[in-house]
Coordinates of C-alpha atoms in Angstrom, one line a residue:
Chain M
X1228 CA -27.8 23.3 -14.6
X1229 CA -24.9 23.1 -12.1
X1230 CA -27.3 22.3 -9.3
X1231 CA -29.0 19.5 -11.2
X1232 CA -25.7 18.0 -12.1
X1233 CA -24.5 18.3 -8.5
X1234 CA -27.6 16.4 -7.3
X1235 CA -27.1 13.8 -10.0
X1236 CA -23.4 13.5 -9.0
X1237 CA -24.2 13.1 -5.3
X1238 CA -26.8 10.4 -6.0
X1239 CA -24.5 8.4 -8.3
X1240 CA -21.6 8.8 -5.8
X1241 CA -23.7 7.4 -2.9
X1242 CA -24.9 4.6 -5.2
X1243 CA -21.3 3.8 -6.2
X1244 CA -20.2 3.6 -2.6
X1245 CA -23.1 1.2 -1.8
X1246 CA -22.5 -1.0 -4.8
X1247 CA -18.8 -1.3 -4.1
X1248 CA -19.5 -2.2 -0.5
X1249 CA -22.0 -4.9 -1.7
X1250 CA -19.2 -6.7 -3.5
X1251 CA -17.4 -9.4 -1.6
X1252 CA -14.0 -8.2 -0.6
X1253 CA -11.1 -10.0 -2.3
X1254 CA -7.7 -10.3 -0.7
X1255 CA -7.2 -10.5 3.0
X1256 CA -6.0 -7.3 4.4
X1257 CA -2.6 -6.0 5.1
X1258 CA -0.5 -9.1 5.4
X1259 CA -1.6 -9.8 1.8
X1260 CA -0.7 -6.3 0.8
X1261 CA 3.1 -6.3 0.9
X1262 CA 4.4 -9.7 0.1
X1263 CA 2.2 -12.2 1.8
X1264 CA 1.9 -15.7 0.4
X1265 CA 0.3 -16.3 -2.9
X1266 CA -3.4 -16.3 -2.3
X1267 CA -5.3 -18.9 -4.3
X1268 CA -8.5 -17.5 -5.6
X1269 CA -10.1 -20.3 -7.5
X1270 CA -13.7 -20.7 -8.2
X1271 CA -15.5 -18.4 -10.6
X1272 CA -17.8 -15.6 -9.6
X1273 CA -21.5 -16.3 -9.2
X1274 CA -24.3 -14.9 -11.3
X1275 CA -25.2 -12.4 -8.6
X1276 CA -21.6 -11.1 -8.5
X1277 CA -21.5 -10.8 -12.3
X1278 CA -24.7 -8.8 -12.4
X1279 CA -23.4 -6.7 -9.6
X1280 CA -20.3 -6.1 -11.7
X1281 CA -22.4 -5.0 -14.7
X1282 CA -24.5 -2.6 -12.6
X1283 CA -21.3 -1.2 -10.9
X1284 CA -19.7 -0.6 -14.3
X1285 CA -22.8 1.3 -15.6
X1286 CA -23.1 3.4 -12.5
X1287 CA -19.4 4.0 -12.6
X1288 CA -19.7 5.3 -16.1
X1289 CA -22.5 7.6 -15.1
X1290 CA -20.6 8.9 -12.1
X1291 CA -17.6 9.6 -14.3
X1292 CA -19.7 11.4 -16.9
X1293 CA -21.2 13.5 -14.0
X1294 CA -17.7 14.4 -12.7
X1295 CA -16.6 15.6 -16.2
X1296 CA -19.9 17.3 -16.9
X1297 CA -20.0 19.3 -13.7
X1298 CA -16.3 20.3 -14.1
X1299 CA -17.1 21.6 -17.6
X1300 CA -20.2 23.4 -16.4
X1301 CA -18.5 25.1 -13.5
X1302 CA -15.6 26.2 -15.7
X1303 CA -17.7 27.6 -18.5
Chain X
X775 CA 15.0 -14.8 -18.8
X776 CA 13.7 -12.9 -21.8
X777 CA 12.2 -16.0 -23.3
X778 CA 10.3 -16.3 -20.1
X779 CA 8.7 -13.0 -20.7
X780 CA 7.9 -14.2 -24.2
X781 CA 6.3 -17.3 -22.7
X782 CA 4.2 -15.1 -20.4
X783 CA 2.7 -13.4 -23.4
X784 CA 2.3 -16.6 -25.4
X785 CA 0.2 -18.2 -22.7
X786 CA -3.4 -17.0 -23.5
X787 CA -4.9 -16.8 -20.0
X788 CA -1.8 -15.2 -18.6
X789 CA -1.7 -12.7 -21.4
X790 CA -5.3 -11.8 -20.7
X791 CA -4.6 -11.3 -17.0
X792 CA -1.6 -9.1 -17.7
X793 CA -3.5 -6.9 -20.1
X794 CA -6.4 -6.7 -17.7
X795 CA -4.1 -5.5 -15.0
X796 CA -2.4 -3.0 -17.2
X797 CA -5.7 -1.5 -18.4
X798 CA -6.9 -1.2 -14.8
X799 CA -3.6 0.6 -13.9
X800 CA -4.2 2.9 -16.8
X801 CA -7.7 3.7 -15.7
X802 CA -6.4 4.4 -12.2
X803 CA -3.8 6.8 -13.5
X804 CA -6.4 8.5 -15.7
X805 CA -8.7 9.1 -12.7
X806 CA -5.8 10.5 -10.8
X807 CA -5.4 13.5 -13.1
X808 CA -9.1 14.4 -13.4
X809 CA -9.8 17.3 -11.0
X810 CA -12.8 17.2 -8.6
X811 CA -15.6 19.5 -9.8
X812 CA -15.3 22.8 -8.0
X813 CA -11.5 22.8 -7.9
X814 CA -9.8 25.5 -10.0
X815 CA -7.4 23.4 -12.0
X816 CA -5.4 26.3 -13.4
X817 CA -4.8 27.8 -9.9
X818 CA -3.7 24.4 -8.5
X819 CA -1.3 24.0 -11.4
X820 CA 0.2 27.5 -10.9
X821 CA 0.6 26.8 -7.2
X822 CA 2.4 23.5 -7.7
X823 CA 4.7 25.0 -10.2
X824 CA 5.5 27.8 -7.7
X825 CA 6.1 25.7 -4.6
X826 CA 8.1 22.5 -4.7
X827 CA 8.6 20.2 -1.8
X828 CA 6.6 17.7 0.2
X829 CA 5.8 19.4 3.6
X830 CA 3.1 18.0 5.7
X831 CA 1.4 15.9 3.1
X832 CA 4.6 14.5 1.6
X833 CA 4.1 10.8 2.3
X834 CA 0.4 10.8 1.5
X835 CA 1.1 12.6 -1.7
X836 CA 3.7 10.0 -2.5
X837 CA 1.1 7.2 -2.0
X838 CA -1.4 9.0 -4.2
X839 CA 1.1 9.6 -7.0
X840 CA 0.7 13.4 -6.9
X841 CA -3.1 13.1 -7.1
X842 CA -3.5 14.6 -3.6
X843 CA -2.1 18.0 -4.3
X844 CA -4.0 18.2 -7.6
X845 CA -7.2 17.5 -5.6
X846 CA -8.2 15.0 -8.3
X847 CA -11.1 12.6 -8.1
X848 CA -8.8 9.9 -6.7
X849 CA -7.0 12.4 -4.5
X850 CA -7.1 10.2 -1.4
X851 CA -5.7 7.3 -3.3
X852 CA -5.1 4.1 -1.5
X853 CA -4.3 5.7 1.8
X854 CA -7.6 5.2 3.5
X855 CA -7.5 1.5 2.7
X856 CA -4.0 1.2 4.1
X857 CA -4.8 3.1 7.3
X858 CA -7.9 1.0 7.8
X859 CA -6.0 -2.2 7.3
X860 CA -3.5 -1.1 9.8
X861 CA -6.2 -0.3 12.3
X862 CA -8.0 -3.6 11.9
X863 CA -4.7 -5.5 12.1
X864 CA -3.8 -3.7 15.3
X865 CA -7.3 -4.3 16.7
X866 CA -7.0 -8.0 16.3
X867 CA -4.5 -7.9 19.1
X868 CA -6.8 -5.8 21.3
X869 CA -10.3 -7.0 20.7
X870 CA -11.0 -10.6 21.5
X871 CA -13.8 -10.9 18.9
X872 CA -11.5 -9.8 16.1
X873 CA -8.9 -12.3 17.3
X874 CA -11.5 -15.1 17.2
X875 CA -12.5 -14.1 13.7
X876 CA -8.8 -14.1 12.6
X877 CA -8.3 -17.6 13.9
X878 CA -11.5 -18.8 12.3
X879 CA -10.0 -19.2 8.9
X880 CA -11.4 -18.2 5.6
X881 CA -14.8 -17.0 6.6
X882 CA -13.5 -15.0 9.5
X883 CA -10.9 -13.3 7.3
X884 CA -13.7 -12.5 4.9
X885 CA -15.6 -10.8 7.7
X886 CA -12.5 -8.9 8.7
X887 CA -12.0 -7.8 5.1
X888 CA -15.6 -6.5 5.1
X889 CA -14.9 -4.5 8.3
X890 CA -11.8 -3.1 6.7
X891 CA -13.9 -1.9 3.7
X892 CA -16.5 -0.2 5.8
X893 CA -13.8 1.5 7.8
X894 CA -12.1 2.6 4.6
X895 CA -15.3 4.5 3.6
X896 CA -15.5 6.1 7.0
X897 CA -11.9 7.2 6.9
X898 CA -12.4 8.4 3.3
X899 CA -15.2 10.7 4.5
X900 CA -13.0 12.0 7.3
X901 CA -9.9 12.5 5.2
X902 CA -11.7 14.2 2.3
X903 CA -13.5 16.5 4.7
X904 CA -10.1 17.4 6.3
X905 CA -8.4 17.8 3.0
X906 CA -11.0 20.1 1.6
X907 CA -11.1 22.1 4.9
X908 CA -7.4 22.6 4.5
X909 CA -7.6 23.4 0.8
X910 CA -10.3 26.0 1.4
X911 CA -8.0 28.6 2.9
X912 CA -5.5 29.7 0.3
X913 CA -1.9 28.9 1.1
X914 CA -2.4 26.1 3.5
X915 CA -2.4 23.0 1.3
X916 CA 0.4 24.3 -0.8
X917 CA 2.4 26.7 1.3
X918 CA 3.3 30.1 -0.1
X919 CA 0.5 30.3 -2.7
X920 CA -2.2 32.8 -2.3
X921 CA -4.4 31.8 -5.2
X922 CA -7.8 30.3 -4.2
X923 CA -7.9 26.6 -4.9
X924 CA -11.6 26.3 -4.4
X925 CA -13.2 29.5 -5.8
X926 CA -16.8 28.9 -4.8
X927 CA -16.9 27.6 -1.2
X928 CA -20.7 27.4 -0.7
X929 CA -21.8 24.4 1.3
X930 CA -23.4 22.6 -1.6
X931 CA -20.2 22.7 -3.5
X932 CA -18.2 21.5 -0.6
X933 CA -20.6 18.7 0.1
X934 CA -20.4 17.6 -3.5
X935 CA -16.7 17.5 -3.4
X936 CA -16.6 15.4 -0.3
X937 CA -19.0 12.9 -1.7
X938 CA -17.2 12.7 -5.0
X939 CA -13.8 12.1 -3.3
X940 CA -15.3 9.4 -1.1
X941 CA -16.9 7.7 -4.1
X942 CA -13.5 8.0 -5.8
X943 CA -11.9 6.1 -2.9
X944 CA -14.5 3.3 -3.1
X945 CA -13.9 3.1 -6.9
X946 CA -10.1 2.6 -6.2
X947 CA -11.0 -0.1 -3.7
X948 CA -13.0 -1.8 -6.3
X949 CA -10.3 -1.5 -9.0
X950 CA -7.9 -3.1 -6.6
X951 CA -10.2 -6.0 -5.9
X952 CA -10.7 -6.5 -9.6
X953 CA -7.0 -6.8 -10.1
X954 CA -6.7 -9.3 -7.2
X955 CA -9.6 -11.3 -8.6
X956 CA -8.9 -11.3 -12.3
X957 CA -5.4 -9.9 -12.9
X958 CA -2.0 -10.8 -11.6
X959 CA -0.7 -9.9 -8.2
X960 CA -2.4 -8.2 -5.3
X961 CA -4.5 -5.3 -6.5
X962 CA -4.0 -2.9 -3.7
X963 CA -0.2 -3.2 -3.7
X964 CA -0.2 -2.9 -7.5
X965 CA -2.1 0.3 -7.3
X966 CA 0.3 1.7 -4.7
X967 CA 3.1 0.6 -7.0
X968 CA 1.5 2.5 -9.9
X969 CA 1.1 5.7 -8.1
X970 CA 4.7 5.7 -6.7
X971 CA 6.2 4.6 -10.0
X972 CA 4.3 7.4 -11.8
X973 CA 6.2 10.0 -9.8
X974 CA 9.7 8.7 -10.7
X975 CA 10.2 10.1 -14.2
X976 CA 9.1 13.7 -13.4
X977 CA 11.1 13.7 -10.2
X978 CA 14.2 12.4 -11.9
X979 CA 13.8 15.0 -14.7
X980 CA 13.5 17.8 -12.2
X981 CA 16.8 16.7 -10.7
X982 CA 18.4 17.0 -14.1
X983 CA 16.9 20.4 -14.6
X984 CA 18.0 21.7 -11.2
X985 CA 21.4 20.1 -10.8
X986 CA 22.5 19.2 -14.3
X987 CA 23.4 16.0 -16.1
X988 CA 26.1 14.7 -13.8
X989 CA 23.9 14.7 -10.7
X990 CA 21.2 13.1 -12.7
X991 CA 23.4 10.2 -13.8
X992 CA 24.8 9.9 -10.3
X993 CA 21.3 9.6 -8.8
X994 CA 20.4 7.0 -11.4
X995 CA 23.5 4.9 -10.6
X996 CA 22.8 5.2 -6.8
X997 CA 19.2 4.2 -7.4
X998 CA 20.1 1.1 -9.4
X999 CA 22.6 0.1 -6.6
X1000 CA 20.0 0.6 -3.9
X1001 CA 17.4 -1.4 -5.8
X1002 CA 20.0 -4.3 -6.2
X1003 CA 20.8 -4.1 -2.5
X1004 CA 17.1 -4.1 -1.6
X1005 CA 16.4 -7.1 -3.8
X1006 CA 19.3 -8.9 -2.3
X1007 CA 18.1 -8.5 1.3
X1008 CA 14.5 -9.1 0.4
X1009 CA 15.3 -12.5 -1.0
X1010 CA 17.5 -13.4 1.9
X1011 CA 16.2 -16.0 4.2
X1012 CA 17.3 -18.6 6.8
X1013 CA 16.1 -22.1 6.2
X1014 CA 15.6 -24.0 9.3
X1015 CA 15.5 -27.7 8.4
X1016 CA 12.5 -29.8 9.4
X1017 CA 12.4 -33.5 9.2
X1018 CA 9.0 -35.3 9.0
X1019 CA 8.6 -38.7 10.4
X1020 CA 7.0 -41.4 8.1
X1021 CA 3.6 -42.5 9.2
X1022 CA 0.9 -44.7 7.8
X1023 CA -2.7 -43.6 7.6
X1024 CA -4.7 -46.5 6.4
X1025 CA -2.8 -48.0 3.5
X1026 CA -1.0 -44.8 2.5
X1027 CA 2.3 -43.6 3.7
X1028 CA 2.7 -39.9 4.5
X1029 CA 5.7 -37.8 5.4
X1030 CA 9.2 -39.0 5.5
X1031 CA 10.3 -35.9 3.8
X1032 CA 12.7 -33.2 4.9
X1033 CA 11.7 -29.6 4.2
X1034 CA 12.6 -26.3 5.8
X1035 CA 10.9 -23.3 7.5
X1036 CA 12.0 -20.2 5.6
X1037 CA 12.6 -17.2 7.9
X1038 CA 13.2 -14.0 5.9
X1039 CA 15.7 -11.5 7.1
X1040 CA 13.1 -8.8 6.5
X1041 CA 10.0 -10.8 7.6
X1042 CA 7.9 -7.6 8.2
X1043 CA 8.2 -6.1 4.7
X1044 CA 7.6 -2.4 4.4
X1045 CA 4.8 -2.2 7.0
X1046 CA 7.1 -0.9 9.8
X1047 CA 8.2 2.0 7.7
X1048 CA 4.6 2.9 6.9
X1049 CA 3.6 2.6 10.5
X1050 CA 6.6 4.7 11.7
X1051 CA 6.1 7.5 9.2
X1052 CA 2.4 7.7 9.8
X1053 CA 3.0 8.0 13.5
X1054 CA 5.6 10.7 13.1
X1055 CA 3.1 12.8 11.1
X1056 CA 0.7 13.1 14.1
X1057 CA 2.7 15.7 16.1
X1058 CA 3.1 18.0 13.1
X1059 CA -0.6 17.5 12.2
X1060 CA -1.5 18.5 15.7
X1061 CA 0.6 21.7 15.5
X1062 CA -0.9 22.5 12.2
X1063 CA -4.5 22.1 13.3
X1064 CA -4.2 23.9 16.7
X1065 CA -2.0 26.6 15.3
X1066 CA -0.7 27.2 18.8
X1067 CA 2.4 29.1 19.7
X1068 CA 3.0 27.4 23.1
X1069 CA 6.4 26.1 24.0
X1070 CA 5.7 22.5 23.1
X1071 CA 4.3 23.4 19.7
X1072 CA 7.4 25.5 18.9
X1073 CA 9.6 22.6 20.0
X1074 CA 7.7 20.1 17.8
X1075 CA 7.8 22.3 14.7
X1076 CA 11.5 22.9 15.3
X1077 CA 12.5 19.3 15.9
X1078 CA 9.9 16.9 14.5
X1079 CA 8.6 18.4 11.3
X1080 CA 11.8 18.9 9.3
X1081 CA 13.0 15.6 7.9
X1082 CA 16.7 16.3 8.2
X1083 CA 16.8 17.1 11.9
X1084 CA 18.8 14.6 14.0
X1085 CA 16.0 14.2 16.6
X1086 CA 13.5 13.4 13.8
X1087 CA 15.9 10.9 12.2
X1088 CA 16.6 9.2 15.6
X1089 CA 12.9 9.0 16.4
X1090 CA 12.2 7.6 12.9
X1091 CA 14.9 4.9 13.1
X1092 CA 13.8 3.9 16.6
X1093 CA 10.2 3.6 15.7
X1094 CA 11.1 1.5 12.6
X1095 CA 13.1 -0.9 14.7
X1096 CA 10.4 -1.1 17.3
X1097 CA 7.6 -1.7 14.7
X1098 CA 9.7 -4.4 12.9
X1099 CA 9.8 -6.5 16.1
X1100 CA 6.2 -5.7 16.9
X1101 CA 5.0 -6.8 13.4
X1102 CA 7.1 -9.9 13.3
X1103 CA 5.7 -10.8 16.7
X1104 CA 2.2 -10.4 15.4
X1105 CA 2.6 -12.4 12.2
X1106 CA 4.9 -15.2 13.2
X1107 CA 3.9 -17.2 16.2
X1108 CA 6.6 -19.7 17.2
X1109 CA 4.3 -21.5 19.6
X1110 CA 1.8 -22.1 16.8
X1111 CA 4.4 -23.3 14.3
X1112 CA 6.0 -25.7 16.9
X1113 CA 2.5 -27.0 17.7
X1114 CA 1.7 -27.6 14.1
X1115 CA 5.0 -29.4 13.5
X1116 CA 4.4 -31.6 16.5
X1117 CA 0.9 -32.5 15.3
X1118 CA 2.2 -33.7 11.9
X1119 CA 5.2 -35.5 13.3
X1120 CA 7.8 -32.9 12.2
X1121 CA 10.9 -31.9 14.2
X1122 CA 14.0 -29.8 13.8
X1123 CA 17.0 -32.2 13.9
X1124 CA 18.7 -32.0 17.2
X1125 CA 15.9 -30.2 19.0
X1126 CA 13.0 -31.8 20.9
X1127 CA 9.5 -31.2 19.7
X1128 CA 7.2 -28.9 21.6
X1129 CA 8.4 -26.2 23.8
X1130 CA 12.2 -26.4 23.0
X1131 CA 11.3 -26.1 19.3
X1132 CA 9.3 -23.0 19.9
X1133 CA 12.0 -21.5 22.1
X1134 CA 14.6 -22.3 19.4
X1135 CA 12.4 -20.7 16.7
X1136 CA 11.9 -17.6 18.9
X1137 CA 15.7 -17.4 19.4
X1138 CA 16.4 -17.6 15.7
X1139 CA 13.7 -15.2 14.8
X1140 CA 14.7 -12.5 17.2
X1141 CA 18.3 -12.8 16.2
X1142 CA 17.6 -12.6 12.5
X1143 CA 15.2 -9.7 12.9
X1144 CA 17.9 -7.5 14.4
X1145 CA 19.8 -7.0 11.1
X1146 CA 16.4 -6.9 9.3
X1147 CA 15.2 -4.0 11.4
X1148 CA 18.5 -2.1 11.1
X1149 CA 18.4 -2.6 7.3
X1150 CA 14.8 -1.2 7.2
X1151 CA 15.8 1.8 9.2
X1152 CA 18.9 2.4 7.0
X1153 CA 17.0 2.2 3.8
X1154 CA 14.3 4.5 5.1
X1155 CA 16.9 7.1 6.1
X1156 CA 18.6 7.2 2.6
X1157 CA 16.3 10.0 1.3
X1158 CA 17.0 12.1 4.3
X1159 CA 20.7 11.6 3.8
X1160 CA 20.2 12.6 0.2
X1161 CA 18.4 15.7 1.4
X1162 CA 21.5 16.7 3.3
X1163 CA 24.1 15.8 0.7
X1164 CA 22.2 17.1 -2.4
X1165 CA 19.8 19.6 -0.9
X1166 CA 17.3 17.8 -3.1
X1167 CA 13.6 17.8 -2.3
X1168 CA 12.3 15.4 0.3
X1169 CA 10.5 13.3 -2.2
X1170 CA 13.8 12.1 -3.5
X1171 CA 12.8 9.6 -6.2
X1172 CA 14.8 6.7 -4.9
X1173 CA 13.6 7.3 -1.3
X1174 CA 13.5 4.5 1.1
X1175 CA 9.7 3.8 1.4
X1176 CA 9.2 4.2 -2.3
X1177 CA 12.0 1.8 -3.2
X1178 CA 10.9 -0.8 -0.6
X1179 CA 7.4 -0.8 -1.8
X1180 CA 8.3 -0.9 -5.5
X1181 CA 10.8 -3.7 -5.1
X1182 CA 8.5 -5.7 -2.7
X1183 CA 5.5 -5.5 -5.0
X1184 CA 7.6 -6.1 -8.1
X1185 CA 9.2 -9.3 -6.6
X1186 CA 5.8 -10.5 -5.4
X1187 CA 4.1 -10.0 -8.7
X1188 CA 6.9 -11.6 -10.6
X1189 CA 6.7 -14.6 -8.4
X1190 CA 3.0 -14.9 -9.0
X1191 CA 3.4 -14.7 -12.7
X1192 CA 6.1 -17.3 -12.5
X1193 CA 3.9 -19.7 -10.5
X1194 CA 1.2 -19.4 -13.2
X1195 CA 3.8 -19.9 -15.9
X1196 CA 5.0 -23.1 -14.2
X1197 CA 1.6 -24.6 -14.7
X1198 CA 2.7 -24.9 -18.4
X1199 CA 6.5 -25.1 -18.3
X1200 CA 9.3 -25.0 -15.7
X1201 CA 11.3 -22.1 -16.8
X1202 CA 10.8 -18.8 -14.9
X1203 CA 12.2 -15.3 -14.4
X1204 CA 13.8 -15.9 -11.1
X1205 CA 16.4 -18.6 -10.8

């Protein structure tokens, strides 16, 4: 059980990293980080981005469930 | 001022944005307390209760809001992203291709951001491996505690933990970007703000438990004073007047206005403090990893590891002053500003356009940065002074870096909310 959950968790983790990297980065680095100017971010997100968001949320949920599940299995 | 807050919540889109930001912040805090599978949570909790104090991972732990020592899913916090931004920022000076990308405008910046994100994942893998390697031996992550933090150290378990922590870092990155995109303020800085502010109440309370009510009230009063002083200096700026000549393009008249170039006293923000403290961690890290007993190692652990040592304080202050000048030189280029002004027919009254203007700007900038740099060094040293006066722990709640970041982010976010509010009415928070 623990092994299966571990494998599941590793797969979802790698997927999560890839999905996040697929997103277009918002914000422009460090100068933006601590009191740069006000960055204007107009223009809505495209259909691709919106679908990517949905997939990311679903995978994120699975990842989270995996984390909690494995913790419980290892504890019990 | 209070009515402005009311207005902010009455404006539907702004209200939506604020609630979105708040819920992401809550999600982030929630993930910071969930332990990584394989970590014995009860042992960690006992260890932390036993041993107080920052030690080697003090600053990183501050940035992750206590998540680091708990080895939670979000243990690395925002630190890999900050480090990778710093590296990319420094590389733009060194590597010509990066400089070309930076000058390219929006698309170039997007490429740089993408590089930063890749580097973040790489650093996250490195840091999580290092963190788990340290945590595996009892008594190294939290000194003086012999309970095993990771009971089962088989390689599958370790690998899973590393992968989970790296994924956690990427999730944090995504949460930050979501805030930037759909919430108020800059996501990354808001997440840093969240983790630092999350430490305040418990730290304050521990002062009350240890030193009594009087010290608690005193610390609160000092904290409020320091915040007020920091806000005062952060808002301070010198306005160099610029007059634009009137000119006709086709049938339309442009220019003829007079504006100013604002030069802030603290143009560099908190970045010098972060640079300096990350640099000062390297010697002690080195000693910790090599575990050597040679003369230099002993000297370092005697002089550069303890925060209240005079040599450490002097090195810290010097580095901060140096990095302030360095960072201002990177971000504000007088030649470029003078060139732009010349292009659009602007001039500073009494000074010729072109090279004299750029020299004048350089002169003003270097003079105004001097108090700015000293101010940063002073604020950063406050917690160390508190360490001496009170004997409080090094993570003194109103410590320099923490206050600078919290106030900087707070001011910035308030300004952004205000600018959105002004699309509807002209009354804001900040007069």
